[in-house]
Amino acid sequence: MNQTSYISPGFIVIGRLKAYYELLKFRLSFLVAFSCGFGYLLGARGAVDWATLGFLSLGGFLISGGSITINQVIEKDLDKLMKRTMGRPLPTNRVGVGEAVVFAAVVIAMGLGLILIYANPLTVVLSVVSMVLYSFVYTPLKRVGPIAVFVGAIPGALPPLLGWVAATGAITHEALIIFGIQFIWQFPHFWAIAWVADEDYKKAGFKLLPFGGKKDFTTAVNIMIYTLFLLPLGLLPAYFGITGINSAVVATICGVLFLSQTFILIRDCSREAALKLMFASFIYLPVVQIAFLLDKL
């Protein structure tokens, strides 16, 4: 046997596991799991059921990972065109389409099963709605126009609402408030990413930037307007007694700092300013959510 061509079974297994890990997009799915847990803790009354919290978050992680895998199956040929995605498991044929579909179905079924056991049927229904909207509505709409951002913002904002419903069994005005904060946050977040990745997105025909899809003053102003809405929204949890004044102060400070980045984008209309805004969006949401949790707990 030619020793130089031998590949150990262990190496093959590790490579396959790494490919599955990449399909799940761990960091993004972890943020979904975190948001589910955030909503559950915010909605919990009395002692926290840590088993429910853990399995609910795991269920959210699995459903997110499965939905993202379906997204990659649908966009396999488009991913080959973009520098940022051409190295993914499907474009590089490290995982076959059929295998990825089975993997997605298994992890989604596991996630829904966990949520059904440890939460309630309403949370399962909302999870299915989130998965369908992300995988089968938002994904194809990305090549249609910026309406995709509005549709994608719905499943993107559902995780904290799912957590609240898992804890309370109902969609209340408090649940809609935490949904609304994450929903509005999606717009500057998505548009900053679309600005930074515009050249790559155009190769795949993605049309996510608003009002003509140009990286210009008009788009920057729209980003600023949506970011501005986060300031009053960040005060609503304290106003309705979900949290207290301390988190309201933190949310306001974070909102002002986030908003300041949009003014830099309006002034420069540069990729560098959009990149800073994108990183600001990454920081804003978890910091504000952690502040809400600490204020309540």
Coordinates of C-alpha atoms in Angstrom, one line a residue:
M1 CA 0.0 0.0 0.0
N2 CA 1.2 3.5 -0.8
Q3 CA 1.7 5.0 2.7
T4 CA 1.6 8.5 1.3
S5 CA -2.0 8.1 0.1
Y6 CA -3.4 6.5 3.3
I7 CA -5.9 8.6 5.3
S8 CA -6.7 7.2 8.7
P9 CA -10.4 6.6 9.6
G10 CA -10.0 8.9 12.6
F11 CA -9.0 11.8 10.3
I12 CA -12.0 11.1 8.1
V13 CA -14.3 11.1 11.1
I14 CA -12.9 14.4 12.4
G15 CA -13.2 16.0 9.0
R16 CA -16.9 14.9 8.8
L17 CA -17.7 16.2 12.3
K18 CA -16.0 19.5 11.4
A19 CA -18.2 19.8 8.3
Y20 CA -21.3 19.2 10.4
Y21 CA -20.1 21.7 12.9
E22 CA -19.7 24.3 10.1
L23 CA -23.2 23.5 8.7
L24 CA -24.7 24.4 12.1
K25 CA -22.9 27.8 12.1
F26 CA -22.2 27.4 15.8
R27 CA -21.8 31.1 16.8
L28 CA -25.0 32.2 15.1
S29 CA -27.0 29.2 16.5
F30 CA -25.5 29.9 19.9
L31 CA -26.8 33.4 19.8
V32 CA -30.2 32.0 19.0
A33 CA -29.9 29.7 22.0
F34 CA -28.8 32.6 24.2
S35 CA -31.8 34.7 23.1
C36 CA -34.2 31.8 23.9
G37 CA -32.7 31.5 27.3
F38 CA -32.8 35.2 27.8
G39 CA -36.6 35.3 27.0
Y40 CA -37.2 32.3 29.3
L41 CA -35.4 33.9 32.3
L42 CA -37.1 37.2 31.7
G43 CA -40.5 35.5 31.6
A44 CA -39.9 33.1 34.5
R45 CA -41.9 33.7 37.7
G46 CA -40.4 32.3 40.9
A47 CA -37.7 29.7 40.9
V48 CA -36.0 29.0 37.5
D49 CA -36.3 25.4 36.2
W50 CA -32.7 25.0 35.0
A51 CA -33.4 21.8 33.2
T52 CA -36.1 23.5 31.1
L53 CA -33.8 26.4 30.5
G54 CA -31.0 24.2 29.3
F55 CA -33.1 21.9 27.1
L56 CA -35.1 24.9 25.7
S57 CA -31.8 26.6 24.7
L58 CA -30.5 23.4 23.2
G59 CA -33.7 23.0 21.3
G60 CA -33.4 26.5 19.9
F61 CA -29.8 25.8 19.0
L62 CA -30.7 22.7 17.0
I63 CA -33.6 24.3 15.2
S64 CA -31.4 27.2 14.2
G65 CA -28.6 24.9 13.1
G66 CA -31.1 22.8 11.0
S67 CA -32.7 25.9 9.5
I68 CA -29.3 27.3 8.6
T69 CA -28.3 24.0 7.0
I70 CA -31.5 24.1 4.8
N71 CA -30.5 27.6 3.8
Q72 CA -27.1 26.3 2.7
V73 CA -28.7 23.5 0.7
I74 CA -30.9 25.9 -1.1
E75 CA -28.0 28.3 -1.8
K76 CA -25.3 25.7 -2.5
D77 CA -24.7 27.0 -6.1
L78 CA -24.9 30.6 -5.0
D79 CA -22.4 30.0 -2.2
K80 CA -19.9 28.9 -4.8
L81 CA -19.9 32.4 -6.3
M82 CA -19.1 34.3 -3.1
K83 CA -15.6 34.5 -1.5
R84 CA -17.1 34.5 2.0
T85 CA -19.1 31.2 1.4
M86 CA -17.3 29.2 -1.2
G87 CA -15.4 27.3 1.5
R88 CA -18.6 25.9 3.2
P89 CA -19.1 22.2 3.3
L90 CA -21.6 21.9 0.5
P91 CA -19.8 24.0 -2.2
T92 CA -16.6 22.1 -1.4
N93 CA -18.5 18.8 -1.6
R94 CA -17.3 17.8 1.9
V95 CA -21.0 17.0 2.6
G96 CA -23.5 15.9 -0.1
V97 CA -26.9 17.6 -0.5
G98 CA -28.8 14.5 0.5
E99 CA -26.7 14.0 3.5
A100 CA -27.2 17.7 4.5
V101 CA -31.0 17.4 4.1
V102 CA -31.1 14.3 6.4
F103 CA -28.8 16.0 8.9
A104 CA -31.0 19.1 8.9
A105 CA -34.2 17.0 9.4
V106 CA -32.7 15.1 12.3
V107 CA -31.4 18.1 14.2
I108 CA -34.7 20.0 13.6
A109 CA -36.7 17.0 14.8
M110 CA -34.5 16.7 17.9
G111 CA -34.9 20.4 18.6
L112 CA -38.7 20.4 18.2
G113 CA -38.9 17.3 20.4
L114 CA -37.0 18.9 23.2
I115 CA -39.1 22.0 23.1
L116 CA -42.3 19.9 23.1
I117 CA -41.1 17.9 26.1
Y118 CA -39.7 20.8 28.1
A119 CA -41.9 23.7 27.0
N120 CA -45.4 23.7 25.4
P121 CA -47.2 23.2 22.0
L122 CA -47.4 27.0 21.4
T123 CA -43.6 27.3 21.6
V124 CA -43.3 24.4 19.1
V125 CA -45.7 26.1 16.7
L126 CA -43.7 29.3 16.8
S127 CA -40.5 27.4 16.3
V128 CA -41.9 25.8 13.2
V129 CA -43.0 29.2 11.9
S130 CA -39.5 30.6 12.5
M131 CA -37.9 27.7 10.7
V132 CA -40.2 27.9 7.7
L133 CA -39.9 31.7 7.4
Y134 CA -36.1 31.6 7.6
S135 CA -35.4 28.6 5.4
F136 CA -38.2 28.7 2.8
V137 CA -39.3 32.4 2.6
Y138 CA -36.4 34.6 3.6
T139 CA -33.8 32.5 1.7
P140 CA -35.3 32.8 -1.8
L141 CA -36.4 36.4 -1.2
K142 CA -32.8 37.5 -0.8
R143 CA -32.6 37.6 -4.6
V144 CA -35.9 39.4 -5.0
G145 CA -35.3 42.6 -3.0
P146 CA -35.0 44.2 0.4
I147 CA -38.3 42.8 1.5
A148 CA -36.2 39.8 2.5
V149 CA -34.7 41.8 5.4
F150 CA -38.2 42.5 6.8
V151 CA -39.2 38.8 6.4
G152 CA -35.8 37.6 7.9
A153 CA -36.2 40.0 10.8
I154 CA -39.2 38.0 12.0
P155 CA -37.5 34.6 12.6
G156 CA -34.4 36.6 13.7
A157 CA -36.5 38.2 16.5
L158 CA -38.5 35.2 17.5
P159 CA -36.0 33.4 19.9
P160 CA -36.6 35.7 22.9
L161 CA -40.4 35.5 22.3
L162 CA -40.1 31.7 22.2
G163 CA -38.3 31.7 25.5
W164 CA -41.0 33.9 27.1
V165 CA -43.8 31.7 25.7
A166 CA -41.9 28.6 27.0
A167 CA -41.9 30.2 30.5
T168 CA -45.4 31.7 30.5
G169 CA -47.4 29.7 27.9
A170 CA -48.7 32.9 26.4
I171 CA -47.8 35.7 23.9
T172 CA -48.2 38.8 26.2
H173 CA -47.4 42.4 25.6
E174 CA -44.1 41.9 27.5
A175 CA -43.2 39.1 25.0
L176 CA -44.0 41.5 22.1
I177 CA -41.7 44.2 23.6
I178 CA -38.6 41.9 23.7
F179 CA -39.6 40.6 20.2
G180 CA -39.8 44.2 19.0
I181 CA -36.4 45.3 20.3
Q182 CA -34.7 42.4 18.5
F183 CA -36.9 42.9 15.4
I184 CA -35.9 46.5 14.9
W185 CA -32.3 45.7 15.7
Q186 CA -32.2 43.3 12.7
F187 CA -32.5 46.2 10.2
P188 CA -29.3 48.1 11.0
H189 CA -27.6 44.7 11.6
F190 CA -28.6 43.2 8.3
W191 CA -28.0 46.4 6.3
A192 CA -24.5 46.9 7.8
I193 CA -23.6 43.3 6.8
A194 CA -25.1 43.8 3.3
W195 CA -23.1 47.0 2.9
V196 CA -19.8 45.3 4.0
A197 CA -20.5 42.2 1.8
D198 CA -22.1 44.1 -1.1
E199 CA -19.6 43.0 -3.8
D200 CA -19.9 39.4 -2.8
Y201 CA -23.7 39.6 -2.5
K202 CA -24.0 41.0 -6.0
K203 CA -22.2 38.0 -7.4
A204 CA -25.0 35.8 -6.1
G205 CA -27.7 38.3 -7.0
F206 CA -28.7 39.2 -3.4
K207 CA -30.6 42.4 -3.1
L208 CA -30.7 43.4 0.6
L209 CA -29.9 47.1 0.8
P210 CA -33.0 49.4 0.8
F211 CA -34.1 51.9 -1.7
G212 CA -32.3 50.9 -4.9
G213 CA -29.6 48.9 -3.1
K214 CA -27.0 51.6 -3.2
K215 CA -24.3 52.3 -0.6
D216 CA -25.1 55.9 -0.3
F217 CA -26.5 58.7 1.9
T218 CA -30.1 57.5 1.6
T219 CA -29.3 54.0 2.7
A220 CA -27.2 55.3 5.6
V221 CA -30.1 57.6 6.7
N222 CA -32.5 54.6 6.7
I223 CA -30.1 52.7 8.9
M224 CA -29.9 55.6 11.3
I225 CA -33.7 55.9 11.5
Y226 CA -34.2 52.2 12.5
T227 CA -31.3 52.5 15.0
L228 CA -32.9 55.5 16.5
F229 CA -36.1 53.5 17.3
L230 CA -34.0 51.3 19.6
L231 CA -33.7 54.2 22.1
P232 CA -37.4 54.3 23.1
L233 CA -37.8 50.6 22.7
G234 CA -35.0 50.0 25.1
L235 CA -36.9 51.9 27.8
L236 CA -40.1 49.8 27.4
P237 CA -39.0 46.9 29.6
A238 CA -38.5 49.2 32.5
Y239 CA -41.7 51.2 31.8
F240 CA -43.8 48.0 31.9
G241 CA -42.0 46.6 35.0
I242 CA -40.2 43.7 33.2
T243 CA -36.9 45.1 34.4
G244 CA -35.7 48.2 36.3
I245 CA -34.1 51.5 35.8
N246 CA -30.5 50.3 35.7
S247 CA -31.0 48.3 32.5
A248 CA -32.9 51.2 31.0
V249 CA -29.8 53.4 31.6
V250 CA -27.5 50.7 30.0
A251 CA -29.9 50.3 27.0
T252 CA -29.9 54.0 26.5
I253 CA -26.1 54.3 26.6
C254 CA -25.7 51.4 24.2
G255 CA -28.4 52.8 22.0
V256 CA -26.7 56.2 21.8
L257 CA -23.3 54.6 21.1
F258 CA -24.9 52.4 18.4
L259 CA -26.6 55.4 16.9
S260 CA -23.4 57.4 16.8
Q261 CA -21.9 54.8 14.4
T262 CA -24.7 55.5 12.0
F263 CA -23.9 59.2 11.9
I264 CA -20.3 58.3 10.9
L265 CA -21.7 56.1 8.1
I266 CA -23.9 59.0 7.0
R267 CA -20.9 61.3 6.9
D268 CA -18.4 58.8 5.2
C269 CA -20.6 56.3 3.4
S270 CA -17.5 54.0 3.5
R271 CA -17.0 50.3 3.9
E272 CA -14.9 51.0 7.0
A273 CA -17.8 52.9 8.7
A274 CA -20.2 50.1 7.8
L275 CA -17.8 47.5 9.3
K276 CA -17.7 49.4 12.5
L277 CA -21.5 49.7 12.6
M278 CA -21.7 45.9 12.0
F279 CA -19.5 45.2 15.0
A280 CA -21.5 47.7 17.0
S281 CA -24.6 45.7 16.2
F282 CA -22.9 42.5 17.4
I283 CA -22.1 44.2 20.7
Y284 CA -25.4 46.0 21.3
L285 CA -27.9 43.2 21.5
P286 CA -26.1 40.8 23.9
V287 CA -25.0 43.6 26.2
V288 CA -28.5 45.0 26.4
Q289 CA -30.0 41.6 27.0
I290 CA -27.5 40.8 29.7
A291 CA -28.3 44.1 31.4
F292 CA -32.0 43.3 31.3
L293 CA -31.3 39.9 32.9
L294 CA -29.1 41.2 35.6
D295 CA -31.6 43.9 36.4
K296 CA -34.3 41.4 36.8
L297 CA -32.4 38.6 38.5

